[in-house]
């Protein structure tokens, strides 16, 4: 199994960069955690290699987003441009994760802000990989152990709000 498993999507979820891999489990509890209002809006990637070039996140309710891929990149692999999104945190790091309409998989991205710039990185599982993920609890443990490795989070994509 490859050392890195990319797991993010449109704005991140298949949105941001790399070729995200869908997981059967969400990193958080969908519908339980409050959204991050800073993510609301239309974002465009500063990288021409992103799977998603432009994405819009709107508040669906206080605990989820309606996500629309406005402009696909060349490597976009999902069959839909419509997703639902949520946020969670692991060890003081923020994550956004998405579920495409008509799909049962979840796509995850770590995110943070540098001023008004949104920065995302793929969720790499560096300690056991995909085979070690059996449920949300094991996914969170896998992410915690991976985050302390030097190579975790090295590849980032920057996003500017329109």
PDB file of N, CA and C in Angstrom, residues 92-129:
ATOM      1  N   UNK A  92      -6.311  19.989  17.800  1.00  0.00           N
ATOM      2  CA  UNK A  92      -6.221  21.419  17.516  1.00  0.00           C
ATOM      3  C   UNK A  92      -6.022  21.762  16.044  1.00  0.00           C
ATOM      4  N   UNK A  93      -6.206  20.803  15.153  1.00  0.00           N
ATOM      5  CA  UNK A  93      -6.172  21.065  13.710  1.00  0.00           C
ATOM      6  C   UNK A  93      -7.602  20.972  13.191  1.00  0.00           C
ATOM      7  N   UNK A  94      -7.918  21.847  12.235  1.00  0.00           N
ATOM      8  CA  UNK A  94      -9.252  21.875  11.651  1.00  0.00           C
ATOM      9  C   UNK A  94      -9.308  21.032  10.385  1.00  0.00           C
ATOM     10  N   UNK A  95     -10.432  20.367  10.211  1.00  0.00           N
ATOM     11  CA  UNK A  95     -10.653  19.540   9.032  1.00  0.00           C
ATOM     12  C   UNK A  95     -12.033  19.832   8.473  1.00  0.00           C
ATOM     13  N   UNK A  96     -12.124  19.794   7.162  1.00  0.00           N
ATOM     14  CA  UNK A  96     -13.403  19.865   6.487  1.00  0.00           C
ATOM     15  C   UNK A  96     -13.538  18.561   5.717  1.00  0.00           C
ATOM     16  N   UNK A  97     -14.734  18.004   5.704  1.00  0.00           N
ATOM     17  CA  UNK A  97     -14.940  16.769   4.962  1.00  0.00           C
ATOM     18  C   UNK A  97     -16.255  16.848   4.216  1.00  0.00           C
ATOM     19  N   UNK A  98     -16.292  16.144   3.106  1.00  0.00           N
ATOM     20  CA  UNK A  98     -17.394  16.253   2.168  1.00  0.00           C
ATOM     21  C   UNK A  98     -17.934  14.887   1.776  1.00  0.00           C
ATOM     22  N   UNK A  99     -19.203  14.913   1.407  1.00  0.00           N
ATOM     23  CA  UNK A  99     -19.848  13.724   0.874  1.00  0.00           C
ATOM     24  C   UNK A  99     -20.582  14.154  -0.394  1.00  0.00           C
ATOM     25  N   UNK A 100     -20.170  13.626  -1.547  1.00  0.00           N
ATOM     26  CA  UNK A 100     -20.833  13.989  -2.806  1.00  0.00           C
ATOM     27  C   UNK A 100     -22.264  13.451  -2.846  1.00  0.00           C
ATOM     28  N   UNK A 101     -23.152  14.189  -3.490  1.00  0.00           N
ATOM     29  CA  UNK A 101     -24.515  13.705  -3.680  1.00  0.00           C
ATOM     30  C   UNK A 101     -24.474  12.377  -4.417  1.00  0.00           C
ATOM     31  N   UNK A 102     -25.230  11.411  -3.920  1.00  0.00           N
ATOM     32  CA  UNK A 102     -25.313  10.107  -4.566  1.00  0.00           C
ATOM     33  C   UNK A 102     -24.143   9.193  -4.274  1.00  0.00           C
ATOM     34  N   UNK A 103     -23.302   9.562  -3.329  1.00  0.00           N
ATOM     35  CA  UNK A 103     -22.117   8.759  -2.993  1.00  0.00           C
ATOM     36  C   UNK A 103     -22.140   8.491  -1.492  1.00  0.00           C
ATOM     37  N   UNK A 104     -21.551   7.406  -1.087  1.00  0.00           N
ATOM     38  CA  UNK A 104     -21.497   7.062   0.331  1.00  0.00           C
ATOM     39  C   UNK A 104     -20.112   7.308   0.933  1.00  0.00           C
ATOM     40  N   UNK A 105     -19.176   7.795   0.140  1.00  0.00           N
ATOM     41  CA  UNK A 105     -17.810   8.030   0.610  1.00  0.00           C
ATOM     42  C   UNK A 105     -17.649   9.448   1.136  1.00  0.00           C
ATOM     43  N   UNK A 106     -16.679   9.614   2.018  1.00  0.00           N
ATOM     44  CA  UNK A 106     -16.321  10.914   2.569  1.00  0.00           C
ATOM     45  C   UNK A 106     -14.906  11.274   2.128  1.00  0.00           C
ATOM     46  N   UNK A 107     -14.691  12.569   1.866  1.00  0.00           N
ATOM     47  CA  UNK A 107     -13.391  13.091   1.437  1.00  0.00           C
ATOM     48  C   UNK A 107     -12.977  14.169   2.429  1.00  0.00           C
ATOM     49  N   UNK A 108     -11.729  14.124   2.872  1.00  0.00           N
ATOM     50  CA  UNK A 108     -11.282  14.952   3.999  1.00  0.00           C
ATOM     51  C   UNK A 108     -10.091  15.838   3.636  1.00  0.00           C
ATOM     52  N   UNK A 109     -10.059  17.039   4.257  1.00  0.00           N
ATOM     53  CA  UNK A 109      -8.945  17.976   4.094  1.00  0.00           C
ATOM     54  C   UNK A 109      -8.671  18.680   5.418  1.00  0.00           C
ATOM     55  N   UNK A 110      -7.419  18.890   5.697  1.00  0.00           N
ATOM     56  CA  UNK A 110      -7.032  19.747   6.813  1.00  0.00           C
ATOM     57  C   UNK A 110      -7.024  21.172   6.269  1.00  0.00           C
ATOM     58  N   UNK A 111      -7.397  22.147   7.096  1.00  0.00           N
ATOM     59  CA  UNK A 111      -7.375  23.535   6.628  1.00  0.00           C
ATOM     60  C   UNK A 111      -6.975  24.485   7.752  1.00  0.00           C
ATOM     61  N   UNK A 112      -6.448  25.633   7.332  1.00  0.00           N
ATOM     62  CA  UNK A 112      -6.140  26.722   8.241  1.00  0.00           C
ATOM     63  C   UNK A 112      -6.098  28.002   7.420  1.00  0.00           C
ATOM     64  N   UNK A 113      -6.005  29.120   8.105  1.00  0.00           N
ATOM     65  CA  UNK A 113      -5.982  30.407   7.438  1.00  0.00           C
ATOM     66  C   UNK A 113      -4.662  31.112   7.708  1.00  0.00           C
ATOM     67  N   UNK A 114      -4.178  31.800   6.690  1.00  0.00           N
ATOM     68  CA  UNK A 114      -3.037  32.702   6.806  1.00  0.00           C
ATOM     69  C   UNK A 114      -3.570  34.050   6.348  1.00  0.00           C
ATOM     70  N   UNK A 115      -4.000  34.846   7.298  1.00  0.00           N
ATOM     71  CA  UNK A 115      -4.706  36.081   6.948  1.00  0.00           C
ATOM     72  C   UNK A 115      -6.025  35.709   6.297  1.00  0.00           C
ATOM     73  N   UNK A 116      -6.255  36.223   5.089  1.00  0.00           N
ATOM     74  CA  UNK A 116      -7.490  35.912   4.364  1.00  0.00           C
ATOM     75  C   UNK A 116      -7.335  34.721   3.421  1.00  0.00           C
ATOM     76  N   UNK A 117      -6.144  34.155   3.356  1.00  0.00           N
ATOM     77  CA  UNK A 117      -5.885  33.016   2.481  1.00  0.00           C
ATOM     78  C   UNK A 117      -6.232  31.714   3.209  1.00  0.00           C
ATOM     79  N   UNK A 118      -7.023  30.893   2.545  1.00  0.00           N
ATOM     80  CA  UNK A 118      -7.359  29.564   3.046  1.00  0.00           C
ATOM     81  C   UNK A 118      -6.301  28.599   2.530  1.00  0.00           C
ATOM     82  N   UNK A 119      -5.770  27.789   3.402  1.00  0.00           N
ATOM     83  CA  UNK A 119      -4.764  26.798   3.007  1.00  0.00           C
ATOM     84  C   UNK A 119      -5.307  25.424   3.357  1.00  0.00           C
ATOM     85  N   UNK A 120      -5.205  24.512   2.409  1.00  0.00           N
ATOM     86  CA  UNK A 120      -5.669  23.149   2.635  1.00  0.00           C
ATOM     87  C   UNK A 120      -4.553  22.171   2.327  1.00  0.00           C
ATOM     88  N   UNK A 121      -4.658  21.011   2.939  1.00  0.00           N
ATOM     89  CA  UNK A 121      -3.737  19.925   2.614  1.00  0.00           C
ATOM     90  C   UNK A 121      -4.495  18.611   2.681  1.00  0.00           C
ATOM     91  N   UNK A 122      -4.008  17.682   1.916  1.00  0.00           N
ATOM     92  CA  UNK A 122      -4.610  16.363   1.888  1.00  0.00           C
ATOM     93  C   UNK A 122      -4.455  15.680   3.239  1.00  0.00           C
ATOM     94  N   UNK A 123      -5.339  14.792   3.506  1.00  0.00           N
ATOM     95  CA  UNK A 123      -5.300  14.003   4.727  1.00  0.00           C
ATOM     96  C   UNK A 123      -4.533  12.725   4.435  1.00  0.00           C
ATOM     97  N   UNK A 124      -3.284  12.683   4.827  1.00  0.00           N
ATOM     98  CA  UNK A 124      -2.448  11.508   4.586  1.00  0.00           C
ATOM     99  C   UNK A 124      -2.511  10.583   5.797  1.00  0.00           C
ATOM    100  N   UNK A 125      -2.718   9.302   5.534  1.00  0.00           N
ATOM    101  CA  UNK A 125      -2.730   8.303   6.599  1.00  0.00           C
ATOM    102  C   UNK A 125      -1.390   7.578   6.548  1.00  0.00           C
ATOM    103  N   UNK A 126      -0.489   8.000   7.425  1.00  0.00           N
ATOM    104  CA  UNK A 126       0.902   7.548   7.362  1.00  0.00           C
ATOM    105  C   UNK A 126       1.241   6.471   8.379  1.00  0.00           C
ATOM    106  N   UNK A 127       0.276   6.013   9.143  1.00  0.00           N
ATOM    107  CA  UNK A 127       0.545   5.036  10.190  1.00  0.00           C
ATOM    108  C   UNK A 127      -0.491   3.914  10.128  1.00  0.00           C
ATOM    109  N   UNK A 128      -0.358   3.065   9.154  1.00  0.00           N
ATOM    110  CA  UNK A 128      -1.306   1.972   8.995  1.00  0.00           C
ATOM    111  C   UNK A 128      -2.124   2.082   7.732  1.00  0.00           C
ATOM    112  N   UNK A 129      -2.252   3.304   7.218  1.00  0.00           N
ATOM    113  CA  UNK A 129      -2.953   3.515   5.970  1.00  0.00           C
ATOM    114  C   UNK A 129      -4.429   3.183   6.023  1.00  0.00           C
TER     115      UNK A 129
END
